[in-house]
PDB file of C-alpha atoms in Angstrom:
ATOM      1  CA  MET A  11     -25.380 -22.180 -38.215  1.00 57.00           C
ATOM      2  CA  LYS A  12     -23.437 -24.973 -36.507  1.00 63.00           C
ATOM      3  CA  ASN A  13     -20.169 -23.164 -37.195  1.00 66.00           C
ATOM      4  CA  ARG A  14     -21.476 -20.093 -35.362  1.00 67.00           C
ATOM      5  CA  GLN A  15     -22.566 -22.239 -32.399  1.00 66.00           C
ATOM      6  CA  TYR A  16     -19.122 -23.833 -32.180  1.00 66.00           C
ATOM      7  CA  LYS A  17     -17.487 -20.401 -32.158  1.00 70.00           C
ATOM      8  CA  LEU A  18     -19.783 -19.320 -29.325  1.00 64.00           C
ATOM      9  CA  LEU A  19     -18.973 -22.505 -27.423  1.00 69.00           C
ATOM     10  CA  GLU A  20     -15.247 -21.876 -27.919  1.00 76.00           C
ATOM     11  CA  ALA A  21     -15.630 -18.354 -26.532  1.00 70.00           C
ATOM     12  CA  LEU A  22     -17.733 -19.477 -23.561  1.00 70.00           C
ATOM     13  CA  PRO A  23     -14.807 -20.334 -21.212  1.00 73.00           C
ATOM     14  CA  PHE A  24     -13.239 -16.941 -21.901  1.00 71.00           C
ATOM     15  CA  ILE A  25     -16.531 -15.177 -21.178  1.00 75.00           C
ATOM     16  CA  VAL A  26     -16.966 -17.129 -17.935  1.00 67.00           C
ATOM     17  CA  LEU A  27     -13.423 -16.239 -16.841  1.00 69.00           C
ATOM     18  CA  CYS A  28     -14.062 -12.555 -17.546  1.00 64.00           C
ATOM     19  CA  VAL A  29     -17.278 -12.585 -15.531  1.00 66.00           C
ATOM     20  CA  VAL A  30     -15.578 -14.366 -12.620  1.00 62.00           C
ATOM     21  CA  ALA A  31     -12.657 -11.911 -12.700  1.00 64.00           C
ATOM     22  CA  LEU A  32     -14.993  -8.928 -12.682  1.00 64.00           C
ATOM     23  CA  THR A  33     -16.961 -10.256  -9.720  1.00 66.00           C
ATOM     24  CA  HIS A  34     -13.769 -10.753  -7.687  1.00 62.00           C
ATOM     25  CA  LEU A  35     -12.255  -7.305  -8.189  1.00 59.00           C
ATOM     26  CA  PRO A  36     -11.371  -5.646  -4.879  1.00 59.00           C
ATOM     27  CA  PRO A  37     -13.543  -2.643  -4.089  1.00 55.00           C
ATOM     28  CA  ALA A  38     -11.817   0.693  -4.536  1.00 54.00           C
ATOM     29  CA  SER A  39     -11.246   2.543  -1.291  1.00 52.00           C
ATOM     30  CA  ALA A  40     -12.911   5.891  -0.759  1.00 49.00           C
ATOM     31  CA  ALA A  41      -9.524   7.602  -0.509  1.00 50.00           C
ATOM     32  CA  ASP A  42      -8.561   6.432  -4.013  1.00 55.00           C
ATOM     33  CA  GLN A  43     -11.766   7.590  -5.659  1.00 54.00           C
ATOM     34  CA  LYS A  44     -12.127  11.055  -7.055  1.00 62.00           C
ATOM     35  CA  GLY A  45     -15.502  12.672  -7.155  1.00 72.00           C
ATOM     36  CA  MET A  46     -18.003  14.654  -5.186  1.00 79.00           C
ATOM     37  CA  VAL A  47     -18.385  14.149  -1.447  1.00 82.00           C
ATOM     38  CA  VAL A  48     -21.797  14.778   0.089  1.00 85.00           C
ATOM     39  CA  THR A  49     -23.295  14.332   3.536  1.00 86.00           C
ATOM     40  CA  ARG A  50     -26.870  13.914   4.652  1.00 87.00           C
ATOM     41  CA  ASP A  51     -28.118  16.785   6.784  1.00 88.00           C
ATOM     42  CA  PRO A  52     -29.338  15.275  10.083  1.00 86.00           C
ATOM     43  CA  GLN A  53     -32.259  17.727  10.433  1.00 90.00           C
ATOM     44  CA  THR A  54     -33.606  17.901   6.879  1.00 90.00           C
ATOM     45  CA  GLY A  55     -32.360  14.589   5.475  1.00 88.00           C
ATOM     46  CA  GLN A  56     -31.194  16.396   2.319  1.00 90.00           C
ATOM     47  CA  LEU A  57     -27.829  15.793   0.669  1.00 89.00           C
ATOM     48  CA  ARG A  58     -25.435  18.724   0.933  1.00 89.00           C
ATOM     49  CA  ALA A  59     -21.745  19.575   0.720  1.00 88.00           C
ATOM     50  CA  PRO A  60     -19.878  18.721   3.929  1.00 88.00           C
ATOM     51  CA  THR A  61     -18.677  21.449   6.252  1.00 90.00           C
ATOM     52  CA  PRO A  62     -14.881  21.745   6.683  1.00 90.00           C
ATOM     53  CA  SER A  63     -15.039  19.935  10.043  1.00 90.00           C
ATOM     54  CA  GLU A  64     -17.141  17.120   8.526  1.00 88.00           C
ATOM     55  CA  MET A  65     -14.675  16.848   5.632  1.00 87.00           C
ATOM     56  CA  GLN A  66     -11.746  16.546   8.053  1.00 88.00           C
ATOM     57  CA  GLU A  67     -13.577  13.803   9.923  1.00 86.00           C
ATOM     58  CA  LEU A  68     -14.347  11.935   6.679  1.00 83.00           C
ATOM     59  CA  ASN A  69     -10.707  12.201   5.551  1.00 83.00           C
ATOM     60  CA  ALA A  70      -9.509  10.903   8.928  1.00 82.00           C
ATOM     61  CA  GLN A  71     -11.891   7.939   8.662  1.00 78.00           C
ATOM     62  CA  ALA A  72     -10.696   7.186   5.124  1.00 75.00           C
ATOM     63  CA  ARG A  73      -7.035   7.255   6.229  1.00 74.00           C
ATOM     64  CA  THR A  74      -7.800   4.955   9.158  1.00 71.00           C
ATOM     65  CA  LEU A  75      -9.623   2.470   6.942  1.00 64.00           C
ATOM     66  CA  ALA A  76      -6.902   2.604   4.278  1.00 61.00           C
ATOM     67  CA  ALA A  77      -4.073   1.996   6.783  1.00 58.00           C
ATOM     68  CA  PRO A  78      -2.490  -1.417   6.277  1.00 58.00           C
ATOM     69  CA  VAL A  79      -2.989  -3.992   8.993  1.00 54.00           C
ATOM     70  CA  GLN A  80       0.258  -4.752  10.788  1.00 54.00           C
ATOM     71  CA  SER A  81       0.554  -8.538  10.611  1.00 56.00           C
ATOM     72  CA  VAL A  82       4.304  -8.729  11.172  1.00 54.00           C
ATOM     73  CA  PRO A  83       5.513  -8.514  14.783  1.00 58.00           C
ATOM     74  CA  ALA A  84       7.599  -5.551  15.934  1.00 65.00           C
ATOM     75  CA  GLN A  85      10.295  -7.815  17.409  1.00 74.00           C
ATOM     76  CA  PRO A  86      11.925 -10.676  15.487  1.00 77.00           C
ATOM     77  CA  THR A  87      10.244 -13.977  16.305  1.00 81.00           C
ATOM     78  CA  LEU A  88      11.302 -17.524  15.521  1.00 85.00           C
ATOM     79  CA  VAL A  89       8.644 -19.738  13.937  1.00 86.00           C
ATOM     80  CA  ALA A  90       9.201 -23.512  13.999  1.00 89.00           C
ATOM     81  CA  ARG A  91       7.131 -25.379  11.432  1.00 88.00           C
ATOM     82  CA  PRO A  92       5.866 -28.968  11.684  1.00 91.00           C
ATOM     83  CA  ASP A  93       8.212 -30.019   8.849  1.00 91.00           C
ATOM     84  CA  VAL A  94      11.201 -29.040  11.081  1.00 88.00           C
ATOM     85  CA  THR A  95      12.041 -25.911   9.089  1.00 91.00           C
ATOM     86  CA  ARG A  96      12.425 -22.636  10.926  1.00 90.00           C
ATOM     87  CA  GLN A  97      11.919 -19.060   9.868  1.00 87.00           C
ATOM     88  CA  VAL A  98      12.366 -15.674  11.499  1.00 83.00           C
ATOM     89  CA  ARG A  99       9.808 -12.932  11.068  1.00 78.00           C
ATOM     90  CA  LEU A 100      11.853  -9.767  11.231  1.00 74.00           C
ATOM     91  CA  GLY A 101       9.164  -7.113  11.233  1.00 70.00           C
ATOM     92  CA  ASP A 102       9.903  -3.568  10.146  1.00 69.00           C
ATOM     93  CA  ALA A 103      13.229  -3.404  11.988  1.00 65.00           C
ATOM     94  CA  GLY A 104      14.945  -5.341   9.201  1.00 70.00           C
ATOM     95  CA  GLN A 105      13.488  -3.222   6.409  1.00 81.00           C
ATOM     96  CA  VAL A 106      16.076  -1.481   4.205  1.00 84.00           C
ATOM     97  CA  TYR A 107      15.051   1.771   2.526  1.00 85.00           C
ATOM     98  CA  SER A 108      16.708   3.160  -0.581  1.00 87.00           C
ATOM     99  CA  ILE A 109      16.417   6.945  -0.688  1.00 85.00           C
ATOM    100  CA  VAL A 110      17.369   9.044  -3.690  1.00 84.00           C
ATOM    101  CA  THR A 111      17.851  12.795  -3.246  1.00 80.00           C
ATOM    102  CA  ARG A 112      19.345  15.559  -5.362  1.00 80.00           C
ATOM    103  CA  ASP A 113      22.449  17.365  -4.091  1.00 79.00           C
ATOM    104  CA  SER A 114      23.340  21.026  -4.651  1.00 82.00           C
ATOM    105  CA  ASP A 115      24.995  20.200  -8.006  1.00 87.00           C
ATOM    106  CA  GLY A 116      21.846  18.476  -9.248  1.00 85.00           C
ATOM    107  CA  LYS A 117      23.367  14.990  -9.041  1.00 88.00           C
ATOM    108  CA  LEU A 118      21.339  12.113  -7.681  1.00 87.00           C
ATOM    109  CA  LEU A 119      22.521  10.774  -4.337  1.00 84.00           C
ATOM    110  CA  ASN A 120      21.461   7.231  -3.440  1.00 85.00           C
ATOM    111  CA  GLN A 121      21.453   6.224   0.220  1.00 84.00           C
ATOM    112  CA  CYS A 122      20.447   2.941   1.819  1.00 86.00           C
ATOM    113  CA  VAL A 123      19.318   3.053   5.441  1.00 82.00           C
ATOM    114  CA  GLN A 124      17.907   0.438   7.759  1.00 81.00           C
ATOM    115  CA  GLY A 125      14.605   1.157   9.480  1.00 80.00           C
ATOM    116  CA  GLU A 126      11.822   3.676   9.015  1.00 79.00           C
ATOM    117  CA  ARG A 127      13.216   6.043  11.651  1.00 81.00           C
ATOM    118  CA  ALA A 128      16.540   6.359   9.804  1.00 81.00           C
ATOM    119  CA  ALA A 129      14.731   6.893   6.490  1.00 81.00           C
ATOM    120  CA  ASN A 130      12.634   9.690   7.978  1.00 80.00           C
ATOM    121  CA  ALA A 131      15.771  11.284   9.445  1.00 81.00           C
ATOM    122  CA  VAL A 132      17.414  11.334   6.017  1.00 79.00           C
ATOM    123  CA  LEU A 133      14.327  12.866   4.408  1.00 79.00           C
ATOM    124  CA  THR A 134      13.488  15.463   7.052  1.00 79.00           C
ATOM    125  CA  GLN A 135      16.897  16.431   8.430  1.00 75.00           C
ATOM    126  CA  GLY A 136      19.021  15.967   5.311  1.00 69.00           C
ATOM    127  CA  ILE A 137      21.418  13.549   7.012  1.00 68.00           C
ATOM    128  CA  THR A 138      23.932  11.925   4.652  1.00 69.00           C
ATOM    129  CA  ILE A 139      24.941   8.347   5.401  1.00 66.00           C
ATOM    130  CA  SER A 140      28.572   7.430   4.700  1.00 62.00           C
ATOM    131  CA  LYS A 141      29.300   4.685   2.176  1.00 60.00           C
ATOM    132  CA  GLU A 142      30.635   2.365   4.907  1.00 57.00           C
ATOM    133  CA  GLU A 143      27.298   2.507   6.731  1.00 54.00           C
ATOM    134  CA  GLN A 144      25.367   1.603   3.570  1.00 53.00           C
ATOM    135  CA  ARG A 145      26.784  -1.899   3.139  1.00 57.00           C
ATOM    136  CA  HIS A 146      23.641  -3.757   4.145  1.00 53.00           C
ATOM    137  CA  GLU A 147      24.621  -6.850   2.146  1.00 58.00           C
ATOM    138  CA  ASP A 148      26.906  -7.986   4.992  1.00 53.00           C
ATOM    139  CA  ARG A 149      24.283  -7.730   7.720  1.00 50.00           C
TER     140      ARG A 149
END
């Protein structure tokens, strides 16, 4: 009997950690969940399938709520800390994107571009960046 109690006591910290971890899980966003979508009819109060316009509105709300909060400034800013160290917050302008596409021969073509605008141009307009322009290590 005592042996069983000791085993339960040994497992207790693990059980507590599991319970704590489960209570601190982030809630899943509505956009990530799959399932049935219903709306409450304003006149009858009954649950029903949403109309196409209501569904578009719900999807727009879900995208707005799921959009990441922009905490990094658009322009580079210098931050001086109390311990005399300095850092620069670059924002999205310093972001380097690696884009892999397939050429007409079926080979993979890897391109590195700086900035979201350049990445979108490569994807939408099929622009190819020369190898000299891709040397972002020297920047």
